Amino acid sequence: MKSLTLLAPLLLCVTLLCSSLNVASDSAAAALAILKWKASLQSQNHSVLLSWNTSNNPNTKTSPCAWFGIHCNHADSVIKINLTGYGVKGTLHLFPFLSLPNLAELDLSTNELYGIIPPKISQLSKLTYLDLSFNQFSGKIPPEISHLVHLQTLHLAGNQLNGSIPREISQLKFLTDLALCSNKLNGCIPASLGKLSRLVSLLLYNNSLSGPIPPELGNLRNLVEVYLDTNRLTAPIPSTFGNLKKLRVLQMFNNGLSGPIPSELGNMESLSEISLYHNNLSGLIPTSFGDLRLLTLAHLYENQLSGPIPEEIGNLNSLVDLELSENQLNGSIPASLGNLSNLEILFLRDNRLSGSIPNEIGNLMKLSVLELDHNNLTGNLPQGLCRGGSLEYFTANDNQLTGPIPQGLKNCTSLKRVYLERNRLRGNISEDLSVYESKIH
């Protein structure tokens, strides 16, 4: 027993020494791996990479943990590489990275990397964060990327990737952020993406994606933002999007979407921005939109929407920007719009609206842009249009307005541009106020 007691400190020392040697060996291997990748780059002499060296003695075992952009854990094992935005130029040679067994985060965004994304990226098995966005990568997204089962963030935006979105991405069950925008992707949005139950952000905009929007996306109840705009998507908007109670931003503009706007969208109680402009949407604006009490921006212009503007829109007290131009809306402008105390922009031009401009519009104290031109509006201009002193741009040309130009509008010192021509108005606002541009008759 006494012998064992004497040997215990010695055994502990040997264990600690071996552990220390292993750490040193791992650090040296990591340094060598990183230097191999540096040697493959066209920008290896970039100033940010100057710290990547093993001093003047090549036999010196140097830890890379003090090198620029390299982050290690307490055991001096490389867990993160971040070189975002430093103009690093070259291809993505993965072999050196495979020597970093604990690498969890790889951020090479906003550089000049090119070539394909190697399928062997699947061997970086500990990755939770991968950002290769805003480079010059081309080719297809490798389906093998689905083997990165711990991945939470996948950003491949702003490259020249083509082909379809791999269905296998749905196997990344921990994924919260998926950004594939601004590439050359085509084909349909895989319905299997509806299995990514933890997804918070889905960015697919500015591609050539076609076909319908999968109803299965309505299963992603943790979504906060969805950007599907500027593609070639067709068919109606799925009513299942009404299930997305956490959604704050919905962007689907610049597509070929058709059919009515689902009334179920009024169930998206957290929504603050909705942009559906430049589609082929038809039918009525749902009255359920009046339930979107957090809405600040609604862009529905350049569609084929018809019927009246719902009175319920006047319930949206947070609304700042309401744009309904270039549709086929008819009926009168609801007086309830005067309740929108935060409204700054109101576009209703190029519709079939009739009746008079409600006096309640004068209650919009923050209103800076009001476009009512190319409708069938009649009656006099309201006296209080510029009551808040914020109105800068006002167009009401090509209507059937009559009567004098109100003194309140003539005294509006904030006005920069006024178009009132092709009406039956009396007076000339430019005689009373020097505006940047005015057309009256």
Short mmCIF file of C-alpha atoms in Angstrom, two decimals, residues 39-441:
data_model
loop_
_atom_site.label_atom_id
_atom_site.label_comp_id
_atom_site.label_asym_id
_atom_site.label_seq_id
_atom_site.Cartn_x
_atom_site.Cartn_y
_atom_site.Cartn_z
CA ALA A 39 -0.79 28.03 -49.00
CA SER A 40 -3.59 27.16 -51.45
CA LEU A 41 -5.01 30.71 -51.43
CA GLN A 42 -4.20 33.33 -54.02
CA SER A 43 -4.32 35.90 -51.23
CA GLN A 44 -1.97 34.14 -48.81
CA ASN A 45 -0.03 37.37 -48.28
CA HIS A 46 -3.17 39.23 -47.22
CA SER A 47 -2.47 41.34 -44.14
CA VAL A 48 -5.00 39.48 -42.00
CA LEU A 49 -3.19 36.20 -42.67
CA LEU A 50 0.27 37.41 -41.70
CA SER A 51 -0.20 36.07 -38.19
CA TRP A 52 -0.65 32.59 -39.65
CA ASN A 53 2.92 31.35 -39.33
CA THR A 54 5.07 29.12 -37.15
CA SER A 55 7.84 31.69 -36.62
CA ASN A 56 11.23 31.43 -38.23
CA ASN A 57 11.79 27.89 -37.04
CA PRO A 58 9.60 25.47 -39.00
CA ASN A 59 10.12 22.81 -36.34
CA THR A 60 8.58 24.96 -33.63
CA LYS A 61 5.24 23.60 -32.50
CA THR A 62 3.07 26.69 -32.49
CA SER A 63 -0.58 26.80 -31.44
CA PRO A 64 -2.83 28.56 -33.99
CA CYS A 65 -5.12 29.85 -31.24
CA ALA A 66 -3.51 33.30 -31.30
CA TRP A 67 -3.81 33.61 -35.06
CA PHE A 68 -6.22 36.09 -36.61
CA GLY A 69 -9.74 34.69 -37.04
CA ILE A 70 -8.95 31.43 -35.24
CA HIS A 71 -10.82 30.65 -32.03
CA CYS A 72 -10.04 27.77 -29.67
CA ASN A 73 -11.59 26.18 -26.62
CA HIS A 74 -9.89 25.80 -23.23
CA ALA A 75 -8.05 22.72 -24.53
CA ASP A 76 -6.47 24.72 -27.40
CA SER A 77 -8.61 22.89 -29.95
CA VAL A 78 -9.80 24.98 -32.92
CA ILE A 79 -13.58 25.37 -32.74
CA LYS A 80 -14.22 28.44 -34.91
CA ILE A 81 -12.75 30.13 -37.98
CA ASN A 82 -14.09 33.58 -38.87
CA LEU A 83 -12.63 35.41 -41.86
CA THR A 84 -15.74 37.28 -42.97
CA GLY A 85 -15.17 40.30 -45.20
CA TYR A 86 -11.39 40.22 -45.66
CA GLY A 87 -11.12 39.61 -49.42
CA VAL A 88 -9.70 36.11 -49.09
CA LYS A 89 -9.35 34.68 -52.61
CA GLY A 90 -9.08 31.04 -53.67
CA THR A 91 -10.97 27.77 -53.61
CA LEU A 92 -12.37 25.89 -50.65
CA HIS A 93 -9.89 23.03 -50.13
CA LEU A 94 -11.48 20.98 -47.39
CA PHE A 95 -8.68 18.52 -46.67
CA PRO A 96 -6.94 20.84 -44.17
CA PHE A 97 -10.21 21.48 -42.33
CA LEU A 98 -10.74 17.74 -41.88
CA SER A 99 -7.77 17.86 -39.49
CA LEU A 100 -9.80 20.09 -37.15
CA PRO A 101 -12.07 17.52 -35.46
CA ASN A 102 -13.80 20.02 -33.17
CA LEU A 103 -14.50 22.76 -35.72
CA ALA A 104 -18.05 23.95 -34.97
CA GLU A 105 -18.25 27.33 -36.76
CA LEU A 106 -16.90 28.21 -40.19
CA ASP A 107 -17.58 31.74 -41.45
CA LEU A 108 -15.91 32.61 -44.75
CA SER A 109 -18.60 35.01 -45.95
CA THR A 110 -18.00 38.12 -48.05
CA ASN A 111 -14.74 37.05 -49.66
CA GLU A 112 -13.61 36.03 -53.15
CA LEU A 113 -13.80 32.27 -52.83
CA TYR A 114 -14.81 30.40 -55.97
CA GLY A 115 -15.29 26.93 -57.41
CA ILE A 116 -17.73 24.34 -56.12
CA ILE A 117 -18.75 23.62 -52.57
CA PRO A 118 -17.03 20.23 -52.09
CA PRO A 119 -19.32 17.29 -51.18
CA LYS A 120 -16.74 16.31 -48.55
CA ILE A 121 -17.95 19.27 -46.52
CA SER A 122 -20.22 16.62 -44.99
CA GLN A 123 -17.18 15.32 -43.09
CA LEU A 124 -17.00 18.45 -40.93
CA SER A 125 -19.35 16.59 -38.64
CA LYS A 126 -19.27 18.98 -35.66
CA LEU A 127 -20.36 22.08 -37.62
CA THR A 128 -23.25 24.03 -36.16
CA TYR A 129 -22.64 27.21 -38.18
CA LEU A 130 -21.65 27.40 -41.86
CA ASP A 131 -21.57 30.72 -43.71
CA LEU A 132 -20.16 30.80 -47.25
CA SER A 133 -22.39 33.64 -48.43
CA PHE A 134 -21.35 36.48 -50.74
CA ASN A 135 -18.54 34.69 -52.52
CA GLN A 136 -18.35 33.33 -56.06
CA PHE A 137 -19.19 29.69 -55.48
CA SER A 138 -20.83 27.95 -58.44
CA GLY A 139 -22.28 24.56 -59.24
CA LYS A 140 -24.93 22.78 -57.23
CA ILE A 141 -25.55 22.68 -53.50
CA PRO A 142 -24.16 19.25 -52.55
CA PRO A 143 -26.87 16.99 -51.08
CA GLU A 144 -24.17 15.67 -48.75
CA ILE A 145 -24.53 18.90 -46.79
CA SER A 146 -27.48 17.15 -45.12
CA HIS A 147 -24.97 14.98 -43.22
CA LEU A 148 -24.07 17.97 -41.06
CA VAL A 149 -26.68 16.86 -38.57
CA HIS A 150 -25.75 19.44 -35.90
CA LEU A 151 -26.06 22.41 -38.26
CA GLN A 152 -28.17 25.30 -36.97
CA THR A 153 -27.20 28.02 -39.48
CA LEU A 154 -26.65 27.50 -43.22
CA HIS A 155 -25.90 30.65 -45.22
CA LEU A 156 -25.03 30.23 -48.91
CA ALA A 157 -26.54 33.50 -50.15
CA GLY A 158 -25.02 35.76 -52.79
CA ASN A 159 -23.16 33.19 -54.86
CA GLN A 160 -23.69 31.69 -58.32
CA LEU A 161 -25.12 28.38 -57.20
CA ASN A 162 -27.49 26.68 -59.65
CA GLY A 163 -29.71 23.65 -59.85
CA SER A 164 -32.44 22.80 -57.39
CA ILE A 165 -32.57 23.01 -53.62
CA PRO A 166 -31.64 19.52 -52.34
CA ARG A 167 -34.58 17.80 -50.67
CA GLU A 168 -32.08 16.30 -48.26
CA ILE A 169 -31.72 19.65 -46.46
CA SER A 170 -34.90 18.67 -44.61
CA GLN A 171 -32.74 16.22 -42.61
CA LEU A 172 -31.07 19.13 -40.78
CA LYS A 173 -33.50 18.94 -37.88
CA PHE A 174 -31.67 21.57 -35.77
CA LEU A 175 -31.60 24.19 -38.54
CA THR A 176 -32.92 27.61 -37.51
CA ASP A 177 -31.53 29.84 -40.29
CA LEU A 178 -31.52 28.93 -44.00
CA ALA A 179 -30.31 31.57 -46.48
CA LEU A 180 -30.02 30.52 -50.13
CA CYS A 181 -31.01 33.88 -51.62
CA SER A 182 -29.40 35.71 -54.53
CA ASN A 183 -28.18 32.68 -56.44
CA LYS A 184 -29.30 31.02 -59.68
CA LEU A 185 -31.33 28.24 -58.10
CA ASN A 186 -34.27 26.83 -60.07
CA GLY A 187 -36.93 24.18 -59.78
CA CYS A 188 -39.55 23.94 -57.07
CA ILE A 189 -39.24 24.72 -53.38
CA PRO A 190 -39.06 21.24 -51.82
CA ALA A 191 -42.12 20.38 -49.77
CA SER A 192 -39.75 18.55 -47.44
CA LEU A 193 -38.58 21.92 -46.05
CA GLY A 194 -41.80 21.76 -44.06
CA LYS A 195 -40.03 19.26 -41.79
CA LEU A 196 -37.56 21.87 -40.50
CA SER A 197 -39.63 22.49 -37.39
CA ARG A 198 -37.05 24.74 -35.69
CA LEU A 199 -36.62 27.06 -38.67
CA VAL A 200 -36.86 30.74 -37.76
CA SER A 201 -35.57 32.42 -40.93
CA LEU A 202 -36.15 31.27 -44.55
CA LEU A 203 -34.46 33.38 -47.23
CA LEU A 204 -34.93 32.13 -50.81
CA TYR A 205 -35.39 35.44 -52.62
CA ASN A 206 -33.77 36.51 -55.88
CA ASN A 207 -33.48 33.13 -57.57
CA SER A 208 -35.36 31.45 -60.43
CA LEU A 209 -37.49 29.15 -58.28
CA SER A 210 -40.77 28.13 -59.92
CA GLY A 211 -43.96 26.24 -59.24
CA PRO A 212 -46.27 26.59 -56.24
CA ILE A 213 -45.33 27.52 -52.71
CA PRO A 214 -45.58 24.26 -50.73
CA PRO A 215 -48.45 24.31 -48.20
CA GLU A 216 -46.11 22.36 -45.92
CA LEU A 217 -44.26 25.59 -45.13
CA GLY A 218 -47.27 26.42 -42.99
CA ASN A 219 -46.07 23.71 -40.59
CA LEU A 220 -43.02 25.81 -39.64
CA ARG A 221 -44.61 27.48 -36.66
CA ASN A 222 -41.37 29.00 -35.39
CA LEU A 223 -40.82 31.07 -38.53
CA VAL A 224 -40.21 34.76 -37.92
CA GLU A 225 -39.25 35.86 -41.45
CA VAL A 226 -39.96 34.45 -44.91
CA TYR A 227 -38.45 35.97 -48.05
CA LEU A 228 -39.63 34.27 -51.27
CA ASP A 229 -39.69 37.37 -53.45
CA THR A 230 -38.19 37.84 -56.90
CA ASN A 231 -38.61 34.33 -58.20
CA ARG A 232 -40.99 32.70 -60.68
CA LEU A 233 -43.43 31.21 -58.19
CA THR A 234 -47.00 30.60 -59.35
CA ALA A 235 -50.35 29.37 -58.03
CA PRO A 236 -52.21 30.72 -54.98
CA ILE A 237 -50.68 31.65 -51.64
CA PRO A 238 -51.24 28.64 -49.32
CA SER A 239 -53.87 29.27 -46.67
CA THR A 240 -51.66 27.27 -44.27
CA PHE A 241 -49.52 30.39 -43.82
CA GLY A 242 -52.23 31.48 -41.41
CA ASN A 243 -50.66 29.02 -38.94
CA LEU A 244 -47.51 31.11 -38.70
CA LYS A 245 -48.40 33.03 -35.55
CA LYS A 246 -44.77 34.12 -34.91
CA LEU A 247 -44.16 35.43 -38.42
CA ARG A 248 -43.14 39.10 -38.56
CA VAL A 249 -42.04 39.53 -42.18
CA LEU A 250 -43.65 37.97 -45.28
CA GLN A 251 -42.11 38.95 -48.63
CA MET A 252 -43.56 37.33 -51.79
CA PHE A 253 -43.39 40.20 -54.28
CA ASN A 254 -42.15 39.93 -57.88
CA ASN A 255 -43.57 36.50 -58.63
CA GLY A 256 -46.50 35.14 -60.64
CA LEU A 257 -48.77 34.27 -57.71
CA SER A 258 -52.46 34.17 -58.54
CA GLY A 259 -55.86 33.71 -56.93
CA PRO A 260 -57.20 35.49 -53.86
CA ILE A 261 -55.25 36.52 -50.79
CA PRO A 262 -56.23 33.90 -48.17
CA SER A 263 -58.30 35.33 -45.35
CA GLU A 264 -56.28 33.07 -43.03
CA LEU A 265 -53.36 35.49 -43.32
CA GLY A 266 -55.28 37.64 -40.86
CA ASN A 267 -54.34 35.06 -38.21
CA MET A 268 -50.64 35.98 -38.38
CA GLU A 269 -50.89 38.04 -35.23
CA SER A 270 -47.18 38.97 -35.06
CA LEU A 271 -46.93 40.20 -38.66
CA SER A 272 -45.34 43.63 -39.11
CA GLU A 273 -44.53 43.61 -42.86
CA ILE A 274 -46.31 42.03 -45.82
CA SER A 275 -45.21 42.60 -49.43
CA LEU A 276 -47.23 40.87 -52.14
CA TYR A 277 -46.84 43.44 -54.92
CA HIS A 278 -46.20 42.70 -58.59
CA ASN A 279 -48.10 39.41 -58.75
CA ASN A 280 -51.37 38.34 -60.37
CA LEU A 281 -53.44 38.24 -57.17
CA SER A 282 -57.16 38.84 -57.60
CA GLY A 283 -60.32 39.07 -55.54
CA LEU A 284 -60.95 41.11 -52.44
CA ILE A 285 -58.55 42.41 -49.82
CA PRO A 286 -59.55 40.24 -46.84
CA THR A 287 -61.35 42.06 -44.05
CA SER A 288 -59.30 39.86 -41.70
CA PHE A 289 -56.33 42.11 -42.45
CA GLY A 290 -57.89 44.42 -39.89
CA ASP A 291 -56.74 41.96 -37.21
CA LEU A 292 -53.04 42.47 -38.02
CA ARG A 293 -52.63 45.05 -35.27
CA LEU A 294 -48.79 45.07 -35.42
CA LEU A 295 -48.64 45.68 -39.16
CA THR A 296 -46.40 48.61 -40.16
CA LEU A 297 -46.06 47.97 -43.91
CA ALA A 298 -48.55 46.58 -46.43
CA HIS A 299 -47.54 46.51 -50.11
CA LEU A 300 -50.28 45.00 -52.28
CA TYR A 301 -49.83 47.15 -55.38
CA GLU A 302 -49.52 45.94 -58.99
CA ASN A 303 -52.03 43.11 -58.73
CA GLN A 304 -55.60 42.60 -59.91
CA LEU A 305 -57.33 43.09 -56.58
CA SER A 306 -60.92 44.32 -56.81
CA GLY A 307 -63.78 45.42 -54.60
CA PRO A 308 -63.69 48.07 -51.89
CA ILE A 309 -60.88 48.90 -49.49
CA PRO A 310 -62.01 47.24 -46.23
CA GLU A 311 -63.11 49.59 -43.46
CA GLU A 312 -61.22 47.28 -41.11
CA ILE A 313 -57.89 48.59 -42.45
CA GLY A 314 -58.57 51.56 -40.20
CA ASN A 315 -57.87 49.32 -37.20
CA LEU A 316 -54.16 49.10 -38.05
CA ASN A 317 -52.87 51.80 -35.75
CA SER A 318 -49.23 50.78 -36.26
CA LEU A 319 -49.39 51.13 -40.04
CA VAL A 320 -46.75 53.44 -41.54
CA ASP A 321 -46.80 52.50 -45.23
CA LEU A 322 -49.96 51.42 -47.11
CA GLU A 323 -49.62 50.91 -50.86
CA LEU A 324 -52.61 49.60 -52.84
CA SER A 325 -51.94 51.27 -56.20
CA GLU A 326 -52.38 49.71 -59.65
CA ASN A 327 -55.23 47.36 -58.85
CA GLN A 328 -58.92 47.40 -59.72
CA LEU A 329 -60.23 48.60 -56.38
CA ASN A 330 -63.56 50.42 -56.42
CA GLY A 331 -65.93 52.12 -54.06
CA SER A 332 -65.04 55.05 -51.87
CA ILE A 333 -61.95 55.67 -49.77
CA PRO A 334 -62.90 54.56 -46.23
CA ALA A 335 -63.12 57.38 -43.70
CA SER A 336 -61.63 54.90 -41.22
CA LEU A 337 -58.21 55.46 -42.82
CA GLY A 338 -58.18 58.67 -40.83
CA ASN A 339 -57.56 56.53 -37.73
CA LEU A 340 -54.10 55.50 -38.95
CA SER A 341 -52.25 57.96 -36.76
CA ASN A 342 -48.79 56.66 -37.70
CA LEU A 343 -49.36 56.54 -41.45
CA GLU A 344 -46.68 58.30 -43.50
CA ILE A 345 -47.23 56.85 -47.00
CA LEU A 346 -50.60 56.22 -48.69
CA PHE A 347 -50.66 55.07 -52.32
CA LEU A 348 -54.10 54.52 -53.86
CA ARG A 349 -53.43 55.65 -57.42
CA ASP A 350 -54.44 53.79 -60.60
CA ASN A 351 -57.59 52.17 -59.28
CA ARG A 352 -61.32 52.74 -59.83
CA LEU A 353 -62.06 54.55 -56.59
CA SER A 354 -64.98 56.97 -56.57
CA GLY A 355 -66.70 59.41 -54.27
CA SER A 356 -65.01 62.22 -52.42
CA ILE A 357 -61.74 62.27 -50.54
CA PRO A 358 -62.77 61.87 -46.89
CA ASN A 359 -62.09 64.83 -44.61
CA GLU A 360 -60.67 62.34 -42.10
CA ILE A 361 -57.52 62.07 -44.23
CA GLY A 362 -56.63 65.40 -42.65
CA ASN A 363 -56.24 63.57 -39.33
CA LEU A 364 -53.10 61.85 -40.62
CA MET A 365 -50.60 64.17 -38.97
CA LYS A 366 -47.52 62.22 -40.11
CA LEU A 367 -48.59 61.76 -43.73
CA SER A 368 -45.79 62.77 -46.12
CA VAL A 369 -46.83 61.06 -49.39
CA LEU A 370 -50.39 60.86 -50.70
CA GLU A 371 -51.05 59.51 -54.19
CA LEU A 372 -54.68 59.42 -55.38
CA ASP A 373 -54.22 60.02 -59.11
CA HIS A 374 -55.93 58.10 -61.94
CA ASN A 375 -59.18 57.26 -60.16
CA ASN A 376 -62.77 58.51 -60.43
CA LEU A 377 -62.75 60.75 -57.36
CA THR A 378 -65.19 63.65 -57.21
CA GLY A 379 -66.02 66.57 -54.96
CA ASN A 380 -63.72 69.11 -53.33
CA LEU A 381 -60.25 68.70 -51.92
CA PRO A 382 -60.42 68.53 -48.10
CA GLN A 383 -59.29 71.67 -46.30
CA GLY A 384 -57.13 69.79 -43.78
CA LEU A 385 -54.93 67.73 -46.11
CA CYS A 386 -51.76 69.32 -44.73
CA ARG A 387 -52.92 69.83 -41.16
CA GLY A 388 -49.94 67.90 -39.79
CA GLY A 389 -47.43 69.95 -41.76
CA SER A 390 -45.68 66.81 -43.04
CA LEU A 391 -47.15 66.46 -46.53
CA GLU A 392 -44.40 66.60 -49.18
CA TYR A 393 -45.83 64.82 -52.22
CA PHE A 394 -49.49 64.96 -53.23
CA THR A 395 -50.92 63.67 -56.50
CA ALA A 396 -54.60 63.68 -57.40
CA ASN A 397 -54.40 64.26 -61.15
CA ASP A 398 -56.71 62.49 -63.62
CA ASN A 399 -59.81 62.48 -61.43
CA GLN A 400 -63.04 64.50 -61.50
CA LEU A 401 -62.32 66.81 -58.58
CA THR A 402 -64.01 70.20 -58.52
CA GLY A 403 -64.01 73.45 -56.59
CA PRO A 404 -61.20 75.70 -55.38
CA ILE A 405 -57.80 74.60 -54.15
CA PRO A 406 -58.14 74.89 -50.36
CA GLN A 407 -56.20 77.56 -48.53
CA GLY A 408 -54.78 74.92 -46.20
CA LEU A 409 -53.04 73.29 -49.14
CA LYS A 410 -51.76 76.62 -50.44
CA ASN A 411 -50.26 77.34 -47.02
CA CYS A 412 -48.58 73.92 -46.80
CA THR A 413 -44.89 74.85 -46.54
CA SER A 414 -43.73 71.20 -46.51
CA LEU A 415 -45.00 70.52 -50.05
CA LYS A 416 -42.36 69.71 -52.68
CA ARG A 417 -44.40 68.23 -55.49
CA VAL A 418 -48.11 68.56 -56.37
CA TYR A 419 -49.92 67.08 -59.39
CA LEU A 420 -53.57 68.10 -59.75
CA GLU A 421 -53.95 68.41 -63.54
CA ARG A 422 -56.89 67.02 -65.53
CA ASN A 423 -59.49 67.86 -62.92
CA ARG A 424 -61.94 70.75 -62.73
CA LEU A 425 -60.23 72.61 -59.91
CA ARG A 426 -60.04 76.40 -59.65
CA GLY A 427 -56.93 78.34 -58.66
CA ASN A 428 -53.22 77.80 -58.96
CA ILE A 429 -51.23 76.57 -56.00
CA SER A 430 -47.91 77.63 -57.56
CA GLU A 431 -48.99 81.29 -57.33
CA ASP A 432 -49.14 81.02 -53.57
CA LEU A 433 -46.34 78.57 -52.83
CA SER A 434 -42.98 77.91 -54.43
CA VAL A 435 -43.02 74.11 -54.66
CA TYR A 436 -40.37 71.99 -56.36
CA GLU A 437 -42.82 70.86 -59.02
CA SER A 438 -46.51 71.54 -59.50
CA LYS A 439 -49.01 70.75 -62.21
CA ILE A 440 -52.51 72.05 -61.70
CA HIS A 441 -54.40 72.37 -64.98
#
